[in-house]
Coordinates of C-alpha atoms in Angstrom, one line a residue:
X1 CA 0.2 0.0 0.0
X2 CA 0.9 3.6 -1.1
X3 CA -0.4 6.3 0.6
X4 CA 0.2 9.9 1.6
X5 CA -1.6 9.4 5.0
X6 CA 0.1 7.3 7.7
X7 CA 1.3 3.7 8.1
X8 CA -1.7 3.7 10.6
X9 CA -4.3 4.4 7.9
X10 CA -2.7 2.3 5.3
X11 CA -2.9 -0.7 8.0
X12 CA -6.9 0.0 8.9
X13 CA -7.4 0.4 4.9
X14 CA -5.9 -2.9 4.6
X15 CA -7.7 -4.3 7.6
X16 CA -11.5 -3.1 6.4
X17 CA -10.7 -3.8 3.0
X18 CA -9.8 -7.5 4.5
X19 CA -6.7 -7.8 2.2
X20 CA -4.0 -7.2 5.0
X21 CA -2.6 -11.1 5.0
X22 CA -1.9 -9.8 1.0
X23 CA 0.0 -6.9 2.0
X24 CA 3.2 -7.1 2.0
X25 CA 4.7 -3.1 3.0
X26 CA 2.9 -0.3 3.7
X27 CA 4.4 3.3 2.6
X28 CA 3.1 6.2 4.3
X29 CA 3.8 9.6 5.0
X30 CA 5.3 8.4 8.8
X31 CA 7.9 6.2 7.2
X32 CA 8.9 7.6 3.6
X33 CA 10.3 10.9 5.6
X34 CA 14.0 10.1 5.4
X35 CA 13.5 11.4 1.8
X36 CA 13.6 15.3 0.7
X37 CA 11.0 17.0 2.4
X38 CA 8.6 17.8 0.5
X39 CA 8.8 15.8 -2.6
X40 CA 8.6 12.4 -0.3
X41 CA 5.2 11.8 -1.3
X42 CA 3.0 11.9 -4.1
X43 CA 2.7 12.9 -6.9
X44 CA 6.2 13.6 -7.0
X45 CA 8.0 11.4 -9.1
X46 CA 10.9 10.5 -6.2
X47 CA 8.6 9.2 -4.3
X48 CA 7.6 6.8 -6.9
X49 CA 10.7 5.6 -7.4
X50 CA 11.8 5.1 -4.2
X51 CA 8.9 2.8 -3.7
X52 CA 9.3 1.0 -6.5
X53 CA 12.7 0.3 -6.1
X54 CA 12.0 -0.8 -2.4
X55 CA 9.0 -2.7 -4.1
X56 CA 11.7 -4.7 -6.2
X57 CA 14.2 -5.4 -3.5
X58 CA 11.4 -6.7 -1.3
X59 CA 10.7 -9.0 -3.9
X60 CA 13.9 -10.0 -5.1
X61 CA 13.5 -8.3 -8.3
X62 CA 15.5 -6.3 -8.5
X63 CA 18.9 -6.6 -10.6
X64 CA 17.4 -9.5 -12.4
X65 CA 15.7 -9.7 -15.7
X66 CA 12.2 -11.5 -14.4
X67 CA 9.0 -9.4 -15.7
X68 CA 6.9 -7.7 -13.3
X69 CA 3.8 -5.5 -13.1
X70 CA 3.2 -3.4 -10.4
X71 CA -0.8 -1.6 -10.5
X72 CA -1.4 1.3 -8.8
X73 CA -4.6 2.1 -7.4
X74 CA -5.7 6.2 -6.8
X75 CA -8.7 8.4 -7.3
X76 CA -6.2 11.7 -8.6
X77 CA -5.6 11.4 -12.3
X78 CA -2.0 13.3 -11.1
X79 CA -0.6 10.5 -9.1
X80 CA -1.4 7.9 -11.7
X81 CA 0.5 9.7 -14.5
X82 CA 3.3 9.9 -12.5
X83 CA 2.9 6.2 -11.7
X84 CA 2.5 5.6 -15.1
X85 CA 5.3 7.2 -16.4
X86 CA 7.7 5.0 -14.5
X87 CA 6.0 1.9 -15.8
X88 CA 3.3 0.9 -13.7
X89 CA -0.2 -0.2 -14.5
X90 CA -2.6 2.3 -13.4
X91 CA -6.2 1.8 -12.1
X92 CA -8.4 5.2 -11.4
X93 CA -11.1 4.9 -9.2
X94 CA -14.1 6.9 -9.7
X95 CA -17.4 6.8 -10.3
X96 CA -17.4 9.2 -13.6
X97 CA -14.6 7.6 -15.1
X98 CA -12.5 8.9 -17.7
X99 CA -10.1 8.5 -20.8
X100 CA -6.9 9.5 -20.6
X101 CA -3.4 8.0 -22.1
X102 CA -2.1 7.1 -18.6
X103 CA -4.8 5.5 -17.2
X104 CA -5.1 1.7 -18.0
X105 CA -8.4 0.8 -16.4
X106 CA -11.1 2.7 -14.3
X107 CA -13.4 1.3 -11.9
X108 CA -16.3 3.3 -9.7
X109 CA -15.0 1.6 -6.2
X110 CA -12.4 -0.6 -5.0
X111 CA -14.1 -3.4 -4.6
X112 CA -14.4 -4.0 -8.3
X113 CA -10.7 -3.6 -9.2
X114 CA -9.9 -5.7 -6.9
X115 CA -12.3 -8.6 -7.9
X116 CA -11.4 -8.0 -12.1
X117 CA -7.5 -7.2 -11.3

């Protein structure tokens, strides 16, 4: 989970969605602060790159040629644009939908997105 909220917020969301057992790490504003303030959070590219590198290291993919996909769910287009720039699959969570070249999927709610992806 990558949130501009705190670790605790991500923890509560994961439990609320009943996906906590599937979560490897929660990236929140309180554990991304070692990065240069104020560019340590979404939508700044430096933040996305840090999270991307961390995911690759934690999953054992860093430095390998193994293919992988990272899906990023958000309701803000600026965050999705940055995620797409670094190669993530993007999922807009918004009831009215939209078509933008940096948005791969659109769902009206997170439940539909998780079930279908």
